[in-house]
Coordinates of C-alpha atoms in Angstrom, one line a residue:
M7 CA 27.9 -28.1 7.9
A8 CA 26.2 -27.8 4.5
S9 CA 27.5 -25.7 2.1
E10 CA 26.0 -23.4 -0.7
A11 CA 26.5 -26.2 -3.5
S12 CA 25.8 -29.6 -0.6
A13 CA 23.0 -28.7 0.5
S14 CA 19.9 -30.9 -0.7
P15 CA 17.0 -29.9 -2.3
D16 CA 13.4 -28.4 -1.0
P17 CA 11.2 -31.6 -1.0
D18 CA 7.6 -29.1 -2.2
G19 CA 9.7 -29.1 -5.3
G20 CA 9.6 -24.9 -6.0
P21 CA 8.4 -21.7 -4.3
D22 CA 5.1 -20.9 -3.0
V23 CA 4.4 -17.8 -5.0
P24 CA 1.7 -16.3 -3.8
R25 CA 2.5 -15.9 -0.2
L26 CA 5.6 -15.2 -1.2
L27 CA 3.7 -11.7 -3.8
E28 CA 1.6 -11.2 -1.0
A29 CA 4.1 -10.7 1.2
M30 CA 6.2 -8.2 -1.3
R31 CA 3.0 -6.6 -1.4
A32 CA 3.0 -6.1 2.4
V33 CA 5.9 -5.4 3.1
G34 CA 5.7 -2.6 0.2
A35 CA 2.8 -0.9 1.7
E36 CA 5.3 0.0 5.2
L37 CA 6.7 3.4 4.5
E38 CA 8.6 3.3 8.3
L39 CA 11.9 1.4 7.5
H40 CA 11.5 -0.1 11.1
A41 CA 8.3 -1.5 10.8
A42 CA 9.0 -2.3 7.2
L43 CA 11.9 -4.7 8.6
D44 CA 9.9 -5.9 11.2
R45 CA 7.6 -7.0 8.7
I46 CA 10.4 -8.8 6.3
C47 CA 11.6 -10.4 9.3
E48 CA 7.9 -11.9 10.4
T49 CA 7.5 -13.1 6.4
S50 CA 10.5 -14.4 6.3
A51 CA 10.1 -16.9 9.3
A52 CA 6.6 -17.7 8.2
L53 CA 7.6 -18.6 4.5
T54 CA 10.6 -20.6 5.5
D55 CA 9.0 -22.5 9.3
A56 CA 11.9 -21.0 10.8
R57 CA 11.8 -19.8 14.1
Y58 CA 13.9 -16.6 14.3
A59 CA 14.3 -14.0 11.8
A60 CA 16.8 -11.1 11.8
I61 CA 18.0 -7.9 9.6
G62 CA 21.3 -6.0 10.3
V63 CA 20.9 -2.7 8.5
V64 CA 25.2 -2.3 7.3
E65 CA 26.5 1.7 8.5
Q66 CA 26.5 3.4 4.6
D67 CA 30.4 3.2 5.6
G68 CA 30.6 -0.7 6.0
E69 CA 31.3 -0.6 9.3
G70 CA 28.8 -2.2 11.7
L71 CA 25.1 -2.5 11.9
V72 CA 23.3 0.5 12.4
N73 CA 19.7 -0.9 12.2
F74 CA 18.9 -4.7 13.6
A75 CA 15.5 -5.9 13.7
Y76 CA 14.3 -9.4 15.2
H77 CA 11.6 -11.6 15.2
G78 CA 11.3 -14.5 17.5
I79 CA 12.8 -13.5 20.5
D80 CA 9.6 -11.9 23.3
E81 CA 10.7 -8.8 24.8
E82 CA 11.5 -10.4 28.0
T83 CA 14.4 -12.6 26.1
A84 CA 15.6 -10.0 24.2
R85 CA 16.0 -7.7 27.7
R86 CA 17.9 -10.1 29.3
I87 CA 20.0 -10.8 26.7
G88 CA 20.9 -7.6 26.3
R89 CA 22.8 -5.5 24.0
L90 CA 22.0 -6.2 20.1
P91 CA 24.5 -7.3 18.1
D92 CA 26.7 -4.7 16.3
G93 CA 28.3 -6.4 13.3
H94 CA 31.9 -6.3 14.3
R95 CA 32.7 -9.6 15.1
G96 CA 30.8 -13.3 15.0
L97 CA 29.5 -14.7 11.9
L98 CA 27.3 -11.3 11.4
G99 CA 30.3 -9.5 11.1
A100 CA 32.0 -11.7 8.9
L101 CA 29.1 -11.5 6.6
I102 CA 29.3 -8.3 6.4
Q103 CA 33.1 -8.1 5.5
D104 CA 32.4 -11.5 3.0
P105 CA 28.8 -10.9 2.2
G106 CA 26.9 -14.0 0.1
P107 CA 24.4 -16.9 1.1
V108 CA 25.4 -18.9 3.8
R109 CA 23.4 -22.1 4.8
L110 CA 24.9 -24.5 7.4
T111 CA 23.4 -27.4 9.1
H112 CA 24.7 -26.5 12.5
L113 CA 26.4 -23.0 13.7
D114 CA 28.6 -24.9 15.3
E115 CA 30.2 -25.7 12.7
D116 CA 31.6 -22.5 11.0
G117 CA 34.2 -21.4 12.9
R118 CA 33.6 -17.8 12.2
S119 CA 30.8 -18.2 15.1
C120 CA 31.7 -16.9 18.0
G121 CA 28.7 -18.5 20.1
F122 CA 26.2 -16.5 21.8
P123 CA 25.0 -14.6 24.8
D124 CA 24.1 -15.3 28.4
H125 CA 20.4 -15.9 27.5
H126 CA 20.1 -16.4 24.3
P127 CA 17.9 -19.5 23.0
P128 CA 19.9 -22.2 20.9
M129 CA 19.8 -22.3 17.4
R130 CA 21.3 -24.6 15.4
S131 CA 20.3 -24.3 11.4
F132 CA 21.3 -21.1 9.4
L133 CA 20.7 -19.3 6.1
G134 CA 21.6 -15.7 5.7
V135 CA 21.9 -13.7 2.4
P136 CA 23.1 -10.4 1.5
I137 CA 20.8 -7.1 0.9
C138 CA 22.2 -5.5 -1.7
V139 CA 20.7 -2.9 -4.9
Q140 CA 22.7 -2.7 -8.0
G141 CA 26.0 -3.7 -6.3
E142 CA 25.7 -1.5 -3.2
I143 CA 25.3 -4.1 0.4
F144 CA 23.0 -2.6 2.6
G145 CA 22.7 -5.6 5.4
N146 CA 21.8 -9.1 5.4
L147 CA 18.9 -11.1 6.0
Y148 CA 19.2 -14.3 8.5
L149 CA 17.2 -17.1 9.4
A150 CA 17.7 -20.0 11.7
E151 CA 16.3 -23.0 13.5
K152 CA 14.2 -25.1 11.3
R153 CA 10.9 -25.9 13.1
D154 CA 11.4 -29.0 11.7
G155 CA 14.6 -29.4 12.9
G156 CA 16.0 -30.1 9.5
P157 CA 18.4 -27.4 7.6
F158 CA 16.5 -25.0 5.0
G159 CA 16.6 -25.6 1.6
D160 CA 16.9 -24.3 -2.3
N161 CA 13.3 -23.1 -1.9
D162 CA 14.1 -21.6 1.3
L163 CA 16.8 -19.9 -0.2
D164 CA 14.7 -18.7 -3.4
M165 CA 12.2 -16.9 -1.7
V166 CA 14.3 -15.3 1.1
R167 CA 16.5 -13.6 -1.8
V168 CA 13.2 -12.2 -2.9
L169 CA 12.4 -11.0 0.5
A170 CA 15.9 -9.5 0.6
A171 CA 16.1 -7.4 -2.5
E172 CA 12.6 -5.8 -1.2
A173 CA 14.3 -5.4 2.3
G174 CA 16.7 -3.6 -0.2
I175 CA 14.6 -1.6 -1.5
A176 CA 12.9 -0.4 1.7
I177 CA 16.0 0.5 3.0
G178 CA 17.6 2.3 0.1
N179 CA 13.9 4.2 0.2
A180 CA 14.6 5.2 3.5
R181 CA 18.1 6.3 3.4
L182 CA 17.2 8.7 0.5
Y183 CA 14.6 9.8 2.2
E184 CA 16.5 10.2 5.5
A185 CA 19.2 12.0 3.7
A186 CA 16.6 14.7 1.9
Q187 CA 15.2 15.1 5.4
Q188 CA 18.5 15.7 6.7
R189 CA 19.6 18.4 4.1
E190 CA 16.2 19.9 4.7
R191 CA 17.6 20.2 8.2
W192 CA 20.6 21.8 8.0
I193 CA 19.3 24.3 5.0
D194 CA 16.6 25.2 7.9
G195 CA 19.0 25.6 10.3
S196 CA 21.6 28.0 8.6
V197 CA 18.1 30.0 7.4
A198 CA 17.4 30.1 11.3
V199 CA 21.2 31.4 11.7
T200 CA 21.2 33.9 9.1
T201 CA 17.0 35.2 10.9
A202 CA 18.5 35.4 14.2
L203 CA 21.8 37.2 13.2
L204 CA 20.3 39.5 10.6
A205 CA 17.4 40.3 13.7
G206 CA 20.2 42.0 15.3
G207 CA 22.2 42.1 19.0
D208 CA 25.7 42.2 20.0
A209 CA 28.4 40.0 18.0
E210 CA 28.7 37.7 21.2
D211 CA 24.9 36.7 21.3
A212 CA 25.1 36.0 17.3
L213 CA 28.3 33.7 17.6
Q214 CA 26.2 31.6 20.4
V215 CA 23.3 31.7 17.8
V216 CA 26.1 29.7 15.9
A217 CA 27.5 27.9 18.3
E218 CA 24.0 26.4 19.3
Q219 CA 22.1 25.5 15.9
A220 CA 25.3 23.7 14.4
R221 CA 25.3 22.1 17.9
R222 CA 22.0 20.9 17.1
L223 CA 22.0 20.2 13.6
S224 CA 25.3 18.0 13.9
H225 CA 23.9 16.2 16.9
A226 CA 27.2 17.0 18.6
A227 CA 28.2 17.1 22.2
A228 CA 28.9 21.1 22.3
G229 CA 29.1 23.7 19.3
I230 CA 32.0 26.1 19.9
V231 CA 33.1 28.8 17.6
L232 CA 36.6 30.5 17.6
L233 CA 37.9 33.6 16.7
P234 CA 41.4 34.5 15.9
A235 CA 43.2 36.0 18.7
D236 CA 45.3 39.2 19.0
E237 CA 48.1 37.3 20.1
G238 CA 47.5 34.6 17.7
G239 CA 46.0 31.2 17.1
L240 CA 42.3 31.0 18.1
E241 CA 40.4 32.0 21.1
I242 CA 36.9 30.5 22.0
T243 CA 34.4 32.7 22.0
A244 CA 30.9 30.8 22.1
V245 CA 29.8 27.8 23.5
A246 CA 26.8 25.9 23.6
K247 CA 26.6 22.9 25.6
D248 CA 24.4 20.8 27.9
R249 CA 26.4 22.2 30.9
P250 CA 27.6 24.9 31.4
S251 CA 31.7 25.3 29.9
Q252 CA 34.7 26.8 31.4
A253 CA 36.6 26.7 27.8
L254 CA 35.5 30.5 27.0
G255 CA 38.4 32.5 26.6
V256 CA 40.8 29.4 25.9
V257 CA 43.0 30.4 23.4
I258 CA 44.7 27.5 20.9
P259 CA 48.0 29.3 20.4
P260 CA 49.2 29.2 16.7
E261 CA 51.8 25.9 17.3
S262 CA 48.8 23.7 17.7
E263 CA 48.8 21.7 14.1
L264 CA 45.1 22.0 13.7
V265 CA 44.9 25.4 14.2
A266 CA 47.7 25.9 11.7
E267 CA 45.1 24.0 9.4
L268 CA 42.2 25.9 9.8
L269 CA 43.7 29.5 9.9
G270 CA 44.5 28.2 6.0
G271 CA 41.1 27.6 5.7
K272 CA 41.1 23.7 5.7
A273 CA 38.2 21.4 7.3
V274 CA 39.7 19.4 9.8
F275 CA 37.7 15.5 10.6
L276 CA 38.9 13.7 13.4
D277 CA 37.6 10.3 14.0
D278 CA 38.3 10.4 17.5
A279 CA 39.5 13.2 19.3
A280 CA 41.0 11.3 21.8
T281 CA 42.9 9.3 20.5
D282 CA 44.4 11.6 18.0
P283 CA 47.9 12.8 18.7
R284 CA 47.2 16.6 17.5
I285 CA 45.2 16.7 20.3
L286 CA 47.7 18.2 22.8
T287 CA 45.6 18.4 26.1
D288 CA 42.3 17.4 28.1
F289 CA 40.6 20.1 27.3
G290 CA 40.5 18.5 23.5
R291 CA 40.5 14.4 24.6
E292 CA 36.8 14.7 26.4
Y293 CA 35.5 14.3 22.6
G294 CA 35.1 11.5 20.3
P295 CA 34.4 12.5 16.8
M296 CA 35.0 16.1 16.2
M297 CA 34.7 18.0 12.7
M298 CA 36.7 21.2 12.5
L299 CA 35.5 23.8 9.9
P300 CA 37.2 27.2 9.0
L301 CA 34.7 30.1 8.3
Q302 CA 35.4 31.8 5.8
S303 CA 34.5 34.9 3.6
E304 CA 36.4 36.1 0.2
S305 CA 37.9 38.9 2.5
G306 CA 39.9 36.2 4.7
L307 CA 39.3 34.0 7.8
L308 CA 36.4 35.4 10.2
G309 CA 37.1 32.3 12.8
A310 CA 36.3 28.5 13.3
L311 CA 33.5 26.3 14.1
V312 CA 34.1 23.2 16.3
T313 CA 31.0 20.3 16.1
P314 CA 32.7 17.3 18.7
R315 CA 30.8 14.4 19.8
E316 CA 31.0 12.5 22.7
R317 CA 33.6 9.6 23.1
G318 CA 32.4 6.2 21.6
G319 CA 30.0 8.6 19.7
R320 CA 28.9 7.6 15.8
P321 CA 31.6 8.7 13.7
F322 CA 30.3 12.0 11.2
T323 CA 29.9 10.6 7.7
E324 CA 30.7 12.5 4.6
A325 CA 27.2 13.4 3.8
E326 CA 27.1 15.1 7.2
H327 CA 31.0 16.3 6.7
D328 CA 29.5 18.3 3.3
L329 CA 26.5 19.2 4.8
A330 CA 28.1 20.8 8.0
A331 CA 31.1 23.0 5.7
H332 CA 27.9 24.4 3.7
F333 CA 26.8 25.8 6.6
A334 CA 29.8 26.7 7.8
S335 CA 30.1 28.6 4.8
Q336 CA 26.9 30.3 5.5
A337 CA 27.3 31.0 9.0
A338 CA 30.5 33.1 7.9
L339 CA 28.0 35.3 4.8
A340 CA 25.3 35.9 7.4
L341 CA 28.0 36.8 10.6
M342 CA 29.3 39.6 7.8
M343 CA 26.1 40.6 6.5
A344 CA 25.4 40.7 9.9
E345 CA 28.8 42.8 11.4
A346 CA 27.8 45.0 8.6
Q347 CA 24.5 45.9 9.7
R348 CA 25.6 46.1 12.8
D349 CA 28.2 48.9 11.7
R350 CA 25.7 50.8 10.3
E351 CA 23.4 50.9 13.0
R352 CA 26.4 52.2 15.2
L353 CA 27.1 55.0 12.1
A354 CA 24.3 55.9 12.7
V355 CA 24.0 55.7 17.0
Y356 CA 27.4 57.5 16.3
E357 CA 25.9 60.7 14.6
D358 CA 23.1 60.6 16.7
R359 CA 25.3 61.2 19.4
D360 CA 27.4 63.8 17.5
R361 CA 24.1 65.4 17.2
I362 CA 23.2 65.7 21.0
A363 CA 26.2 66.2 22.1
R364 CA 26.4 69.4 20.3
D365 CA 23.0 70.2 20.9
L366 CA 24.3 69.9 24.7
H367 CA 26.9 71.8 24.3
D368 CA 25.8 74.8 22.6
L369 CA 22.5 75.2 23.8
V370 CA 22.0 73.9 26.8
I371 CA 25.6 74.6 28.6
Q372 CA 25.2 78.1 26.9
R373 CA 22.2 78.5 28.6
L374 CA 22.7 77.4 32.2
F375 CA 25.7 79.4 32.1
A376 CA 24.1 82.1 31.2
T377 CA 21.7 81.4 33.9
G378 CA 24.5 81.2 36.2
M379 CA 26.0 84.8 35.8
M380 CA 22.4 85.8 35.8
L381 CA 21.5 84.5 39.6
E382 CA 25.1 85.9 40.0
S383 CA 24.5 89.4 39.2
A384 CA 21.1 89.0 41.1
Q385 CA 23.2 87.9 44.3
R386 CA 25.5 90.6 44.2
C387 CA 22.5 93.1 44.1
S388 CA 20.7 91.2 46.7
G389 CA 20.4 92.6 50.7
V390 CA 19.6 90.0 52.1
P391 CA 21.8 87.4 53.1
E392 CA 19.1 84.6 53.5
V393 CA 18.1 85.2 49.3
R394 CA 22.4 85.5 48.8
E395 CA 22.6 82.2 50.0
G396 CA 20.5 81.0 48.5
V397 CA 21.0 82.3 45.1
G398 CA 24.9 80.7 45.6
K399 CA 23.7 77.1 46.3
A400 CA 21.9 77.6 43.2
V401 CA 24.3 78.5 41.0
D402 CA 27.2 75.8 42.6
E403 CA 24.5 73.1 41.7
L404 CA 24.6 74.9 38.0
D405 CA 28.2 74.4 37.9
V406 CA 27.8 70.6 39.2
T407 CA 25.1 70.0 36.1
I408 CA 27.3 72.0 33.8
Q409 CA 30.4 69.3 34.4
E410 CA 28.0 66.9 34.8
I411 CA 26.8 67.4 31.2
R412 CA 30.4 68.3 30.0
T413 CA 31.2 64.7 30.7
A414 CA 28.4 63.0 29.1
I415 CA 29.7 65.1 26.2
F416 CA 32.5 63.6 26.0
A417 CA 31.0 60.1 26.4
L418 CA 28.9 60.7 23.5
Q419 CA 31.5 61.4 21.6
Q420 CA 33.6 58.9 22.2
G421 CA 34.3 55.8 19.8
P422 CA 34.7 52.5 20.5
A423 CA 38.6 52.6 19.3
E424 CA 38.9 55.2 21.8
A425 CA 38.0 53.2 24.4
P426 CA 40.1 53.4 27.3
S427 CA 42.3 50.0 28.2
G428 CA 42.0 50.8 32.1
L429 CA 38.6 48.4 33.3
R430 CA 38.1 51.4 35.8
T431 CA 38.0 53.7 33.3
R432 CA 35.5 51.9 31.0
V433 CA 33.0 51.3 33.8
L434 CA 32.8 55.4 34.4
R435 CA 32.2 55.5 30.6
E436 CA 29.2 53.5 30.9
I437 CA 27.8 55.1 33.9
N438 CA 28.6 58.4 32.4
T439 CA 27.1 57.0 29.2
A440 CA 23.9 55.7 30.9
A441 CA 23.3 58.7 32.8
V442 CA 21.9 60.7 29.5
P443 CA 18.9 58.1 28.9
L444 CA 18.3 57.4 32.7
G445 CA 18.3 62.0 33.3
F446 CA 20.8 61.3 36.6
K447 CA 23.9 59.5 37.1
P448 CA 24.4 56.5 39.0
V449 CA 26.6 56.1 41.9
H450 CA 29.8 53.9 41.4
H451 CA 31.8 52.7 44.0
F452 CA 35.4 50.3 43.3
V453 CA 37.2 48.1 45.6
G454 CA 40.5 46.6 45.5
P455 CA 43.1 46.2 42.0
V456 CA 39.9 46.7 39.3
D457 CA 42.7 48.1 36.6
T458 CA 45.5 45.4 37.9
A459 CA 44.0 42.4 38.7
V460 CA 41.2 41.3 36.3
D461 CA 42.2 40.1 33.0
E462 CA 40.9 41.6 29.6
L463 CA 38.3 38.5 28.8
T464 CA 37.2 39.0 32.9
G465 CA 36.7 42.6 32.1
K466 CA 34.8 42.4 28.8
N467 CA 32.5 41.1 30.1
L468 CA 32.4 42.4 33.0
I469 CA 31.6 45.7 30.9
A470 CA 28.4 44.0 28.9
A471 CA 27.0 42.8 31.4
L472 CA 27.0 46.5 33.3
R473 CA 25.9 47.5 30.0
E474 CA 23.2 44.9 30.1
A475 CA 22.3 45.6 33.4
L476 CA 21.8 49.5 33.3
S477 CA 19.9 49.2 30.2
N478 CA 17.3 47.0 32.2
A479 CA 17.2 49.2 34.5
F480 CA 16.8 52.5 32.3
R481 CA 13.7 50.7 30.0
H482 CA 11.9 48.5 32.9
S483 CA 12.7 49.7 36.7
G484 CA 11.7 53.7 36.7
A485 CA 14.2 53.6 39.0
S486 CA 15.2 57.0 40.6
R487 CA 18.6 55.5 42.0
I488 CA 21.5 53.4 41.0
D489 CA 24.3 52.3 42.5
V490 CA 27.4 50.2 40.8
A491 CA 30.3 48.6 42.8
V492 CA 32.9 47.0 41.6
D493 CA 34.8 44.9 43.6
A494 CA 38.0 43.1 42.5
T495 CA 38.9 41.5 46.4
A496 CA 35.4 39.0 46.1
T497 CA 35.8 35.7 46.5
L498 CA 33.7 33.2 44.7
R499 CA 31.8 30.5 46.4
D500 CA 34.6 27.5 45.0
G501 CA 37.3 29.3 46.7
R502 CA 38.4 30.9 43.8
R503 CA 39.0 35.1 43.7
G504 CA 37.2 37.3 41.0
V505 CA 35.2 40.5 40.4
R506 CA 31.5 41.2 41.8
L507 CA 29.6 43.6 40.1
S508 CA 26.2 44.8 41.6
V509 CA 23.9 46.6 40.1
A510 CA 21.2 48.1 42.4
D511 CA 18.2 50.3 42.0
D512 CA 14.8 51.7 43.8
G513 CA 13.0 50.5 40.8
V514 CA 9.7 48.8 40.4
G515 CA 11.5 45.6 40.9
I516 CA 11.6 42.3 38.5
P517 CA 7.3 41.5 37.8
D518 CA 6.8 37.2 38.5
S519 CA 5.7 37.2 34.7
G520 CA 7.3 38.7 31.3
R521 CA 10.6 37.9 29.7
R522 CA 14.1 37.8 31.3
S523 CA 16.2 37.4 28.4
G524 CA 19.0 39.8 29.8
L525 CA 18.9 37.9 33.5
T526 CA 19.8 35.3 31.5
N527 CA 22.0 36.5 28.9
L528 CA 24.2 37.7 32.0
K529 CA 23.4 34.2 33.8
R530 CA 25.4 32.5 30.4
R531 CA 27.4 35.0 30.3
A532 CA 29.3 34.6 33.9
E533 CA 28.3 30.5 33.8
A534 CA 30.9 30.3 30.8
L535 CA 33.4 31.7 32.6
G536 CA 33.1 29.8 35.6
G537 CA 31.6 32.4 37.7
D538 CA 27.6 33.2 38.4
S539 CA 24.7 35.9 38.2
W540 CA 21.7 36.0 40.3
Y541 CA 18.9 38.8 42.1
G542 CA 17.4 40.0 45.1
P543 CA 15.9 43.0 47.0
G544 CA 17.1 46.8 45.3
L545 CA 17.6 49.9 47.2
G546 CA 13.6 50.9 47.9
E547 CA 11.9 50.7 50.8
D548 CA 11.2 47.2 52.0
G549 CA 13.6 46.0 49.5
G550 CA 12.2 47.5 46.3
G551 CA 13.7 47.6 43.0
T552 CA 16.5 45.1 41.9
T553 CA 20.2 44.1 42.8
V554 CA 21.6 42.2 40.2
V555 CA 25.0 40.4 41.1
W556 CA 27.5 39.5 38.3
Q557 CA 30.9 37.6 39.0
A558 CA 33.1 36.1 37.6
P559 CA 36.8 34.4 38.1
Y560 CA 39.7 35.9 36.8
G561 CA 43.3 35.5 35.5
P562 CA 45.0 33.9 32.2
R563 CA 43.3 31.2 30.1
T564 CA 45.3 29.4 27.3
G565 CA 45.3 25.9 25.6
S566 CA 45.5 23.6 22.7
L567 CA 43.4 20.9 20.9

């Protein structure tokens, strides 16, 4: 092994300055990082007469290599070698931990060398130089196998040091550019969340927007939003994943150390959730690196945002921690503003409902009642039996109409705080409310122990699905008949017990083209609970109209992170 001090000088007597300057000019012309690294490898090999050259870019936390460019190995050989070096072992890993120039006559003479993988070409002479700017290590430039079979000389070292400095500038600029782009993406994501939340929609959709944006921006395996649960702890209320998740509704109890920190307004960052002792169940052990951020406003904690990566995934950097924390703060503010806007809109709706209820009571019912009395008087005065019978039927129909209008008035005057706890009653309330814009009352059927078997989370989502289906029927179908059925004895496709909601109409059906956002929401809501949703033929002739089916299992859902 030839050390730094004992290496013999290069016989050329000095570096090839014109070629070196030309090489630096060519490298500086590259704008994309990997292209610049490839050019530096190629130039270094040419100036030092080396067969092979490589650059390893170190992770910003100094652990391992994040990028590896090489020259001299063809694609077929690289494919056969397989995985690129990660900088965690061998001589390349040692140079990360102990950066400094290394010249070797033969690689085997350094005890830190661990050999080559299968199919790797043989390499003997070696020259490694750290890439650093203002004392910060960005990586290393490696050269191997001098073509004349001899060792690398002093002139080789001098030229490679200059090129390493150029590589450091390229890597530094690329990192600054990437950091600026990353900040811009997070800012754009925050703007998108605010815009989406203030555009309207229900609370579940708003939370889903936050989960999806957080997952996209952090390059995570999932985006999860948790809200304070009634019994304490945090409840998973929105999940964004590639595959349907059954985590929705899981309650993380307050005894969890992680929940206690989040409820206290403290962000939690895990390097590996799979091995962290604070993760108590298999649910959390599915993931690797994880960010857990409080959604906090001036009035208190709104909830928490969790962005986990797959097991073995790249840990989140300090910059990502800061950007995600700012995003969570902005999302919490947007959620507060959206809720305030929805409160104003609800107040306007309730005021309008009160006005409609008063008009129905003071005008419509009074007129119908007066008309009924006039008909009864005419019935008594008529001597024709057929006339008396017909008038009597008309009076009975008026009585039924008055009762239905009174039911509608009661539904209009009932606020969300007065919502009955029974699922059956809540279904009837939605049906009676929908009867006002529809102009008729949907028929309803209940099967099984609807009130006692269906848990609160499934019942809440069933009501939201019913509201969506009735709204679609009113806005798009032009139906004259709607049948609503709630079956608490249903058996799902996987054999579990569940509840099935069916809403059938005799309208125009679903067109081949057009928006299906409502149906997509229904399916997403069902899949999040482990269920499903679909649509088929309706009640009209030859299957005209649409039948929307929504089903989900019921039962308690609890867990711990």
